[in-house]
Coordinates of C-alpha atoms and ligand atoms in Angstrom, one line a residue:
M1 CA 139.0 -223.7 157.9
K2 CA 135.5 -222.6 159.1
K3 CA 132.9 -223.0 156.3
K4 CA 131.3 -219.8 155.0
K5 CA 127.6 -219.7 156.0
V6 CA 124.7 -219.1 153.6
I7 CA 121.1 -218.5 154.9
V8 CA 118.4 -219.3 152.4
I9 CA 115.0 -217.8 153.1
G10 CA 112.2 -220.0 152.1
A11 CA 111.8 -223.8 151.6
G12 CA 110.0 -223.8 148.2
F13 CA 111.5 -225.5 145.2
S14 CA 113.9 -222.6 144.4
G15 CA 115.1 -222.3 148.0
I16 CA 115.7 -226.0 148.4
S17 CA 117.4 -226.2 145.0
A18 CA 119.7 -223.3 145.9
A19 CA 120.5 -224.7 149.3
T20 CA 121.3 -228.2 148.0
A21 CA 123.7 -226.8 145.3
L22 CA 125.5 -224.6 147.9
A23 CA 125.8 -227.3 150.5
D24 CA 127.1 -229.6 147.7
R25 CA 129.9 -227.1 147.2
G26 CA 130.9 -227.1 150.8
Y27 CA 129.1 -224.2 152.3
E28 CA 127.2 -224.4 155.6
V29 CA 123.6 -223.8 154.6
Q30 CA 120.6 -223.0 156.8
V31 CA 117.2 -222.7 155.3
L32 CA 114.6 -220.5 157.3
E33 CA 111.0 -221.2 156.4
K34 CA 108.1 -219.3 157.9
N35 CA 105.7 -222.2 157.5
A36 CA 105.7 -225.5 159.5
E37 CA 106.7 -227.6 156.5
P38 CA 108.7 -227.4 153.3
G39 CA 107.4 -227.0 149.7
G40 CA 106.1 -223.5 149.6
R41 CA 103.3 -223.3 147.0
A42 CA 103.6 -227.1 146.7
R43 CA 102.8 -227.9 150.3
V44 CA 100.6 -230.8 151.2
F45 CA 97.9 -231.2 153.8
R46 CA 96.0 -234.3 155.0
E47 CA 92.4 -234.4 156.2
G48 CA 90.1 -237.5 156.9
G49 CA 92.3 -239.8 154.8
F50 CA 92.6 -237.4 151.9
V51 CA 96.0 -236.1 150.9
F52 CA 95.8 -232.7 149.2
D53 CA 98.6 -231.2 147.0
M54 CA 98.1 -227.5 147.5
G55 CA 99.6 -226.2 144.4
P56 CA 101.2 -227.8 141.3
S57 CA 99.6 -230.9 139.8
W58 CA 101.2 -231.0 136.3
Y59 CA 104.5 -232.7 136.1
W60 CA 106.0 -231.7 132.7
M61 CA 109.5 -231.6 131.5
P62 CA 110.8 -234.7 133.1
D63 CA 114.2 -234.1 131.8
I64 CA 114.7 -231.0 134.0
F65 CA 113.9 -233.2 137.1
E66 CA 116.5 -235.7 135.7
T67 CA 119.0 -232.8 135.3
Y68 CA 118.2 -231.5 138.8
F69 CA 118.8 -234.9 140.6
G70 CA 121.6 -235.8 138.2
K71 CA 123.6 -232.9 139.3
F72 CA 124.0 -234.6 142.7
G73 CA 124.6 -238.1 141.3
K74 CA 120.9 -239.1 141.8
K75 CA 117.8 -239.9 139.8
P76 CA 114.1 -238.9 140.5
S77 CA 113.5 -242.7 140.9
D78 CA 115.7 -242.7 143.9
Y79 CA 113.0 -240.6 145.6
Y80 CA 109.7 -241.1 143.9
E81 CA 107.9 -243.3 141.2
L82 CA 106.7 -241.6 138.2
K83 CA 103.7 -242.7 136.3
R84 CA 102.9 -241.4 132.7
L85 CA 99.2 -240.5 132.3
D86 CA 97.3 -241.6 129.3
P87 CA 95.2 -239.7 128.3
S88 CA 97.5 -236.9 129.3
Y89 CA 94.4 -234.8 130.0
S90 CA 90.7 -234.3 129.1
V91 CA 89.4 -231.0 127.5
I92 CA 85.7 -230.5 128.0
L93 CA 84.5 -228.2 125.2
S94 CA 80.8 -228.9 126.0
D95 CA 78.8 -231.5 127.9
S96 CA 78.7 -233.5 124.7
E97 CA 82.2 -232.7 123.2
V98 CA 85.1 -234.0 125.3
I99 CA 88.7 -234.5 124.0
D100 CA 90.9 -237.1 125.7
V101 CA 94.4 -235.9 124.6
P102 CA 96.3 -239.2 124.0
A103 CA 99.8 -239.7 125.5
E104 CA 101.5 -240.8 122.3
L105 CA 102.4 -238.5 119.4
E106 CA 100.6 -240.8 116.8
G107 CA 97.4 -240.5 118.7
I108 CA 97.7 -236.7 118.8
K109 CA 98.3 -236.5 115.2
A110 CA 95.2 -238.7 114.4
L111 CA 93.1 -236.5 116.7
F112 CA 94.4 -233.2 114.9
E113 CA 93.8 -234.8 111.5
S114 CA 90.2 -235.4 112.5
Y115 CA 89.7 -231.8 113.1
E116 CA 91.7 -230.5 110.1
V117 CA 93.0 -232.1 107.0
G118 CA 96.7 -231.9 106.9
A119 CA 97.1 -231.0 110.5
S120 CA 99.2 -234.0 111.4
E121 CA 101.8 -232.9 108.9
Q122 CA 101.6 -229.3 110.2
L123 CA 102.1 -230.6 113.7
D124 CA 105.4 -232.4 112.5
K125 CA 106.6 -229.0 111.1
F126 CA 105.5 -227.1 114.2
L127 CA 107.3 -229.6 116.5
H128 CA 110.4 -229.6 114.4
Q129 CA 110.8 -225.8 115.0
A130 CA 109.6 -226.1 118.6
A131 CA 112.3 -228.8 119.2
Y132 CA 115.1 -226.3 118.3
K133 CA 113.5 -223.7 120.7
Y134 CA 113.4 -226.3 123.5
R135 CA 117.0 -227.2 122.9
V136 CA 118.3 -223.5 123.0
G137 CA 115.8 -222.4 125.5
I138 CA 116.2 -225.2 128.0
Q139 CA 119.9 -226.0 127.5
D140 CA 121.1 -222.4 127.2
F141 CA 118.7 -219.3 127.7
V142 CA 117.3 -220.5 131.1
W143 CA 120.7 -221.1 132.6
R144 CA 121.9 -217.6 132.0
P145 CA 121.7 -215.5 135.3
S146 CA 120.7 -212.4 133.2
V147 CA 122.5 -210.0 135.5
K148 CA 124.5 -208.3 132.7
I149 CA 123.4 -207.4 129.2
T150 CA 126.7 -208.7 128.0
E151 CA 125.5 -212.1 128.5
F152 CA 123.2 -211.7 125.6
L153 CA 125.6 -209.8 123.2
S154 CA 126.8 -212.4 120.8
L155 CA 126.1 -212.9 117.2
K156 CA 125.3 -216.6 117.8
L157 CA 122.7 -215.5 120.5
L158 CA 121.2 -212.9 118.2
V159 CA 120.8 -215.5 115.4
D160 CA 119.4 -217.9 118.0
A161 CA 116.9 -215.2 119.4
I162 CA 115.6 -214.7 115.8
R163 CA 115.3 -218.4 115.2
M164 CA 113.7 -218.7 118.6
D165 CA 110.9 -216.3 117.6
V166 CA 111.5 -214.1 120.7
F167 CA 110.0 -211.1 119.0
S168 CA 106.8 -212.4 117.6
S169 CA 103.7 -213.6 119.5
F170 CA 102.7 -217.3 120.0
Y171 CA 99.2 -216.2 118.9
K172 CA 100.5 -215.3 115.4
H173 CA 102.9 -218.2 115.3
I174 CA 100.4 -221.0 116.0
R175 CA 98.0 -219.6 113.3
K176 CA 100.5 -220.1 110.7
F177 CA 100.1 -223.9 111.2
F178 CA 96.5 -224.5 112.1
K179 CA 93.2 -223.1 111.4
S180 CA 90.8 -225.3 113.4
G181 CA 89.5 -223.4 116.5
T182 CA 89.7 -226.7 118.5
I183 CA 93.3 -227.4 117.7
L184 CA 94.1 -223.7 118.5
K185 CA 92.5 -224.1 121.9
L186 CA 94.5 -227.4 122.6
M187 CA 97.8 -225.7 121.4
E188 CA 97.3 -222.5 123.4
F189 CA 96.5 -224.4 126.7
P190 CA 100.1 -225.0 127.7
I191 CA 100.8 -221.3 127.1
L192 CA 98.4 -220.4 129.9
F193 CA 101.0 -221.9 132.3
L194 CA 103.2 -219.0 131.4
G195 CA 100.7 -216.7 133.0
A196 CA 99.9 -214.4 130.0
I197 CA 97.5 -214.8 126.9
S198 CA 99.1 -216.0 123.7
Q199 CA 99.0 -212.5 122.1
N200 CA 101.5 -211.4 124.8
T201 CA 103.6 -214.5 124.9
P202 CA 106.7 -214.8 122.8
A203 CA 106.4 -217.5 120.2
M204 CA 109.6 -219.2 121.5
Y205 CA 107.4 -220.7 124.2
S206 CA 106.1 -223.2 121.6
L207 CA 108.9 -225.1 123.5
M208 CA 106.1 -225.7 126.1
N209 CA 104.0 -227.6 123.4
F210 CA 107.2 -229.5 122.5
A211 CA 107.7 -230.6 126.1
E212 CA 104.0 -231.5 126.7
I213 CA 103.5 -233.3 123.4
T214 CA 106.8 -235.2 123.1
M215 CA 107.7 -235.8 126.7
G216 CA 104.4 -236.4 128.2
T217 CA 102.4 -235.6 131.4
W218 CA 103.6 -237.5 134.5
Y219 CA 102.5 -237.9 138.1
P220 CA 104.7 -238.9 141.0
M221 CA 102.9 -241.5 143.0
G222 CA 101.9 -240.4 146.4
G223 CA 101.4 -236.9 145.1
M224 CA 103.4 -233.9 143.7
H225 CA 104.8 -233.3 147.2
Q226 CA 106.9 -236.4 146.8
I227 CA 109.1 -234.2 144.7
V228 CA 109.5 -231.8 147.7
N229 CA 110.2 -234.8 150.0
G230 CA 112.8 -236.2 147.7
M231 CA 114.5 -232.8 147.4
V232 CA 114.5 -232.3 151.1
A233 CA 115.9 -235.7 151.6
L234 CA 118.7 -234.9 149.1
A235 CA 119.4 -231.5 150.8
E236 CA 119.6 -233.2 154.2
E237 CA 122.0 -235.8 152.7
K238 CA 124.1 -232.7 151.8
Q239 CA 123.8 -231.5 155.5
V240 CA 121.5 -228.6 154.7
K241 CA 119.7 -227.5 158.0
F242 CA 116.0 -226.7 157.7
T243 CA 114.5 -224.5 160.4
Y244 CA 110.7 -224.3 160.1
N245 CA 108.3 -221.8 161.7
S246 CA 111.0 -219.3 161.4
E247 CA 110.0 -216.2 159.6
V248 CA 112.6 -213.8 158.5
T249 CA 111.5 -210.3 159.6
G250 CA 114.4 -208.1 158.5
F251 CA 118.0 -207.6 157.9
E252 CA 120.9 -206.1 160.0
I253 CA 122.9 -204.2 157.3
V254 CA 126.4 -202.8 157.9
N255 CA 128.4 -201.1 155.2
K256 CA 126.2 -202.3 152.4
H257 CA 126.6 -205.9 153.7
V258 CA 123.9 -208.1 155.3
R259 CA 125.5 -209.1 158.5
A260 CA 122.5 -211.1 159.8
V261 CA 118.8 -211.8 159.2
K262 CA 116.3 -211.1 162.0
T263 CA 113.9 -213.8 163.2
A264 CA 111.5 -213.9 166.2
K265 CA 114.2 -215.9 168.0
G266 CA 116.9 -213.3 167.3
L267 CA 119.6 -212.5 164.8
I268 CA 121.3 -215.2 162.6
E269 CA 124.6 -214.2 161.1
A270 CA 125.5 -215.2 157.5
D271 CA 128.2 -214.5 155.0
M272 CA 125.6 -214.7 152.2
V273 CA 121.8 -214.6 151.9
V274 CA 119.6 -216.1 149.3
A275 CA 116.0 -214.9 149.4
S276 CA 113.6 -217.3 147.8
A277 CA 110.6 -215.8 149.5
D278 CA 108.4 -213.6 147.2
Y279 CA 110.8 -210.9 145.9
H280 CA 108.5 -208.0 146.5
W281 CA 108.1 -208.9 150.2
V282 CA 111.9 -209.2 150.6
E283 CA 112.1 -205.7 149.1
Q284 CA 109.6 -204.5 151.7
L285 CA 111.9 -205.8 154.4
L286 CA 114.8 -204.0 153.0
G287 CA 113.2 -200.6 152.9
D288 CA 113.9 -197.8 150.5
D289 CA 117.7 -197.6 150.9
F290 CA 118.4 -201.1 149.8
R291 CA 115.6 -202.4 147.7
N292 CA 116.3 -203.0 144.0
Y293 CA 112.9 -201.6 142.6
T294 CA 110.3 -199.0 143.6
E295 CA 106.7 -199.7 144.4
E296 CA 105.9 -198.0 141.0
Y297 CA 108.1 -200.6 139.3
W298 CA 106.2 -203.5 141.0
D299 CA 102.9 -202.0 140.3
K300 CA 103.6 -201.9 136.6
R301 CA 104.6 -205.6 136.4
V302 CA 102.3 -207.9 134.6
M303 CA 101.4 -210.5 137.2
A304 CA 100.5 -214.1 136.3
P305 CA 97.0 -214.9 137.6
S306 CA 96.1 -215.7 141.1
S307 CA 93.7 -218.7 141.7
L308 CA 90.6 -219.5 143.5
L309 CA 91.1 -223.1 144.7
F310 CA 88.8 -225.7 146.3
Y311 CA 90.2 -229.0 147.9
L312 CA 87.3 -231.4 148.2
G313 CA 86.9 -234.9 149.6
I314 CA 84.1 -236.7 147.9
S315 CA 82.6 -239.9 149.5
K316 CA 82.1 -241.7 146.2
R317 CA 84.0 -242.1 143.0
L318 CA 83.3 -239.9 139.9
P319 CA 83.9 -242.2 136.9
K320 CA 83.4 -239.5 134.3
L321 CA 86.5 -237.5 135.6
K322 CA 90.0 -238.2 134.3
H323 CA 93.1 -237.2 136.4
H324 CA 93.3 -233.7 134.7
N325 CA 90.1 -232.1 133.4
L326 CA 90.1 -228.7 131.6
F327 CA 86.7 -227.2 131.4
F328 CA 87.2 -225.0 128.4
D329 CA 83.4 -224.9 127.8
R330 CA 83.1 -221.1 128.0
D331 CA 84.5 -218.1 126.1
F332 CA 88.2 -217.7 127.1
S333 CA 88.4 -214.3 125.5
V334 CA 85.9 -212.9 128.2
H335 CA 87.6 -214.7 131.0
S336 CA 91.1 -213.6 130.0
H337 CA 89.9 -210.0 129.5
E338 CA 88.7 -210.3 133.1
I339 CA 92.1 -211.5 134.3
Y340 CA 94.5 -209.2 132.3
T341 CA 92.8 -206.2 130.8
D342 CA 89.9 -205.2 133.2
P343 CA 90.7 -207.1 136.4
A344 CA 87.5 -208.4 137.9
W345 CA 86.0 -211.6 139.3
P346 CA 85.1 -213.6 136.1
S347 CA 81.5 -213.6 134.9
D348 CA 81.6 -217.1 133.5
P349 CA 85.0 -218.7 134.1
L350 CA 86.9 -221.6 132.6
F351 CA 88.2 -223.9 135.3
Y352 CA 90.4 -226.9 135.9
A353 CA 89.5 -230.1 138.0
S354 CA 92.2 -232.5 139.1
A355 CA 91.3 -235.9 140.5
P356 CA 94.6 -237.5 141.5
S357 CA 92.7 -240.4 143.0
V358 CA 91.9 -241.6 139.6
T359 CA 95.6 -242.6 139.2
D360 CA 96.7 -242.8 142.9
P361 CA 94.5 -244.7 145.5
S362 CA 96.8 -243.4 148.3
V363 CA 95.4 -239.8 148.1
A364 CA 91.8 -240.7 149.2
P365 CA 90.1 -243.2 151.3
E366 CA 88.8 -246.3 149.5
G367 CA 85.7 -245.6 147.3
C368 CA 86.3 -241.8 147.5
E369 CA 87.6 -239.1 145.1
N370 CA 90.1 -236.4 145.9
L371 CA 89.1 -233.2 144.0
F372 CA 91.1 -230.0 143.3
L373 CA 89.3 -227.3 141.5
L374 CA 91.1 -224.2 140.2
I375 CA 89.8 -221.0 138.6
P376 CA 92.5 -218.6 137.3
V377 CA 91.6 -215.1 138.5
A378 CA 93.2 -211.7 138.4
P379 CA 95.6 -210.8 141.3
N380 CA 94.7 -208.2 143.8
L381 CA 90.9 -208.7 143.9
E382 CA 88.8 -208.3 146.9
D383 CA 88.7 -211.9 148.2
T384 CA 85.7 -212.5 150.5
E385 CA 83.8 -215.7 151.5
A386 CA 80.9 -214.6 149.6
H387 CA 82.9 -214.4 146.3
R388 CA 84.3 -217.9 147.0
E389 CA 80.9 -219.4 147.7
K390 CA 79.4 -217.9 144.7
Y391 CA 82.0 -219.7 142.4
F392 CA 81.8 -222.9 144.4
L393 CA 78.1 -223.2 143.6
Q394 CA 78.7 -222.4 139.9
L395 CA 81.5 -225.1 139.7
M396 CA 79.3 -227.6 141.4
D397 CA 76.5 -227.0 138.9
R398 CA 78.8 -227.5 136.0
L399 CA 80.5 -230.4 137.5
E400 CA 77.2 -232.1 138.3
A401 CA 75.9 -231.5 134.8
Y402 CA 79.0 -232.9 133.4
C403 CA 79.4 -236.0 135.6
G404 CA 75.6 -236.5 135.4
E405 CA 75.3 -237.0 139.1
N406 CA 74.8 -235.3 142.5
I407 CA 78.2 -234.4 144.0
R408 CA 77.5 -231.7 146.6
D409 CA 75.7 -234.0 149.0
F410 CA 78.8 -236.3 149.0
I411 CA 81.3 -233.6 150.1
V412 CA 82.9 -234.8 153.2
Y413 CA 85.7 -232.2 153.2
K414 CA 85.8 -228.8 151.8
R415 CA 88.5 -226.0 151.9
S416 CA 88.8 -222.9 149.8
Y417 CA 92.0 -221.0 149.1
A418 CA 92.5 -217.6 147.2
H419 CA 94.3 -214.2 147.5
Q420 CA 94.2 -213.7 151.3
D421 CA 95.7 -217.1 151.8
F422 CA 98.4 -216.7 149.3
M423 CA 99.3 -213.4 151.1
S424 CA 99.1 -214.8 154.7
D425 CA 100.8 -218.1 153.8
Y426 CA 103.5 -216.8 151.4
H427 CA 103.5 -213.0 151.6
A428 CA 102.5 -213.2 147.9
F429 CA 102.5 -209.7 146.1
K430 CA 98.9 -208.9 145.2
G431 CA 98.0 -212.5 146.2
N432 CA 99.7 -213.8 143.1
A433 CA 99.8 -217.6 142.7
Y434 CA 102.4 -218.0 139.9
G435 CA 104.6 -214.9 140.0
L436 CA 105.3 -212.8 136.9
A437 CA 103.8 -213.3 133.5
N438 CA 106.4 -214.5 130.9
T439 CA 105.7 -211.6 128.5
L440 CA 108.5 -210.3 126.2
F441 CA 109.2 -207.3 128.3
Q442 CA 109.5 -209.6 131.4
T443 CA 112.0 -212.0 130.0
A444 CA 115.6 -212.7 131.0
I445 CA 117.5 -209.5 131.6
L446 CA 114.1 -207.6 131.9
K447 CA 113.0 -209.7 134.8
P448 CA 113.7 -208.6 138.4
S449 CA 117.4 -209.2 138.9
L450 CA 118.6 -212.1 140.9
K451 CA 121.3 -209.9 142.5
N452 CA 120.7 -207.1 144.9
K453 CA 122.5 -204.1 143.3
K454 CA 123.1 -202.2 146.6
L455 CA 124.2 -205.0 148.8
D456 CA 127.2 -207.2 148.2
N457 CA 125.8 -210.4 149.6
L458 CA 122.1 -210.7 148.8
Y459 CA 120.7 -212.7 146.0
Y460 CA 117.2 -213.6 145.0
T461 CA 115.8 -216.8 143.6
G462 CA 112.3 -218.2 142.8
Q463 CA 109.4 -217.6 140.5
L464 CA 109.6 -213.8 140.5
T465 CA 113.1 -213.7 139.1
V466 CA 114.9 -215.6 136.2
P467 CA 114.0 -217.8 134.5
G468 CA 110.3 -217.6 135.7
P469 CA 107.3 -219.4 137.3
G470 CA 106.6 -223.2 137.3
V471 CA 108.3 -226.0 139.1
P472 CA 111.1 -226.7 136.5
P473 CA 112.1 -223.0 136.2
S474 CA 112.1 -222.7 140.1
L475 CA 114.5 -225.7 140.3
I476 CA 116.7 -224.0 137.6
S477 CA 116.5 -220.7 139.4
G478 CA 117.9 -222.2 142.5
L479 CA 120.8 -223.8 140.7
V480 CA 121.6 -220.6 138.6
V481 CA 121.7 -218.5 141.8
A482 CA 123.9 -221.0 143.6
N483 CA 126.5 -220.6 140.8
E484 CA 126.4 -216.8 141.2
V485 CA 126.7 -217.0 145.0
D486 CA 129.5 -219.6 144.7
K487 CA 131.4 -217.3 142.3
S488 CA 130.9 -214.2 144.5
L489 CA 132.0 -216.1 147.7
R490 CA 135.2 -217.4 146.0
K491 CA 136.2 -213.8 145.0
Ligands
FAD1 C1 97.7 -223.4 142.6 C2 99.0 -223.5 141.9 C3 99.1 -224.4 140.9 C4 100.3 -224.5 140.2 N1 100.4 -225.5 139.2 C5 101.7 -225.8 138.7 C6 101.8 -226.9 137.9 O1 100.9 -227.7 137.7 N2 103.1 -227.2 137.4 C7 104.1 -226.4 137.6 O2 105.2 -226.6 137.0 N3 104.0 -225.3 138.4 C8 102.8 -224.9 139.0 N4 102.6 -223.9 139.8 C9 103.7 -223.0 140.0 C10 104.7 -223.5 141.0 O3 104.1 -224.1 142.0 C11 105.6 -222.3 141.5 O4 106.2 -221.6 140.4 C12 106.8 -222.8 142.4 O5 106.4 -223.7 143.4 C13 107.4 -221.5 143.0 O6 108.4 -221.9 143.8 P1 109.3 -220.8 144.6 O7 110.3 -221.5 145.3 O8 109.7 -219.7 143.7 O9 108.3 -220.1 145.7 P2 107.5 -220.6 146.9 O10 106.9 -222.0 146.6 O11 106.5 -219.6 147.1 O12 108.5 -220.7 148.1 C14 108.9 -219.5 148.8 C15 108.9 -219.9 150.3 O13 109.3 -218.8 151.0 C16 108.6 -218.8 152.2 N5 108.7 -217.5 152.8 C17 108.1 -216.3 152.5 N6 108.4 -215.3 153.1 C18 109.2 -215.8 154.1 C19 109.9 -215.1 155.2 N7 109.7 -213.8 155.5 N8 110.7 -215.9 155.9 C20 110.9 -217.2 155.7 N9 110.2 -217.9 154.7 C21 109.4 -217.1 153.9 C22 107.2 -219.3 151.9 O14 106.6 -219.8 153.0 C23 107.5 -220.4 150.9 O15 107.7 -221.6 151.4 C24 101.4 -223.7 140.5 C25 101.3 -222.8 141.6 C26 100.1 -222.7 142.2 C27 100.1 -221.7 143.3

């Protein structure tokens, strides 16, 4: 019997995940990717002996990667070698106050106790509650497709939702355990990954702290793109066909059914389409008759921040830097106001510096440092070369002051990346980097649906739908949509 054909639009984590799961169930799967290589926001580029991961740099929740590869009888170690970082990361509070966050729990407890008497015991209590949230959140909530409200109408789930602290804020929750401003800063950091400030983030996301503290911060040797390479290799083992430089530009729709997708090379027919490209962009391609949501709806979404990034090749080592360095030496309330409340280029930003060459000699020539700098910024800002250069100079001043040495004269490669690039490379709505913020009103059933409600064979996956942004959620999103597609094709 002829296999049913599924087209997946986009070869980011969610697209590769969906494609692999569907091929594993016997469908003929073709992935159409507009760029020349897979990975989406986690692509890689090489220049002068430097290997730059373009997006994600934090490998958290190793259990999700185990689950992902495990679904296909594999392990991450079949494809890449993981190294646990210790310290997990450094937090720079001022030029003279730097905290190296230890990998082991006992080390973290001792660190907390040094800032607040009794804080190590409080951490135990906090983690005990967070462990429950992780278990329910990661083993149950995130696997729900959230297409029907009935998925959430059970007494057990209601009780779980209350115990999960879905309805109170992380900001209030964490202050029940700790008073020290430094500890609060450390505990609120993982929440930044969710794309909203802690006042607007449900307390259930203390599951992020649980993951970070108890499971550790890891790094795939060779770079984060080794995850992508591993996933593509696995997909190809399952006979997924990847077609690069192949942008989908529209849909041929007959009787509320997508008959084919349009590309520059012509129409490609499909029984089912899974769109992992930015949701809003796919809606634009569908036009008013078939899109799920209006422009007004999209305009009202709370987006996670965009980023101003710099990829730098430095012709010497920078011994002061760790693998992950968080420059929290400025007032975050001002910076977050400029991201969320009154969007503007930040006046005096916090930033993040990653130097993977500290762990991995293969990502820089010998004696050199590979540096990735990131400033979280509001989406939809006017992005000009002048803006980028202004912040580049600010970051150089601060890095040089911290490292105690000249850096700018040793830059042998420099590339910046911001809103305009996110839009041209990924069709990112408002130049977003990480999709939608995980606020209460953008959780589960309240997120853009993974099913198109007007067409019988179009589904969405990726960071703008359930369960949300980040590498582990994108992997899960692909697996969840594959289940829904499979059910629909079997009807
Ligand atoms: C700078 C940065 C740092 C990050 N850091 C971390 C981190 O440390 N840890 C973490 O867990 N997460 C991190 N993230 C988030 C994580 O990278 C994303 O959530 C995840 O990669 C999103 O995957 P996706 O499949 O949803 O989307 P994407 O990666 O955007 O994939 C979508 C794909 O669709 C393609 N596409 C778009 N339009 C079309 C079209 N018309 N036709 C064909 N193809 C199309 C795009 O080219 C892209 O390849 C970071 C993201 C960024 C940008």
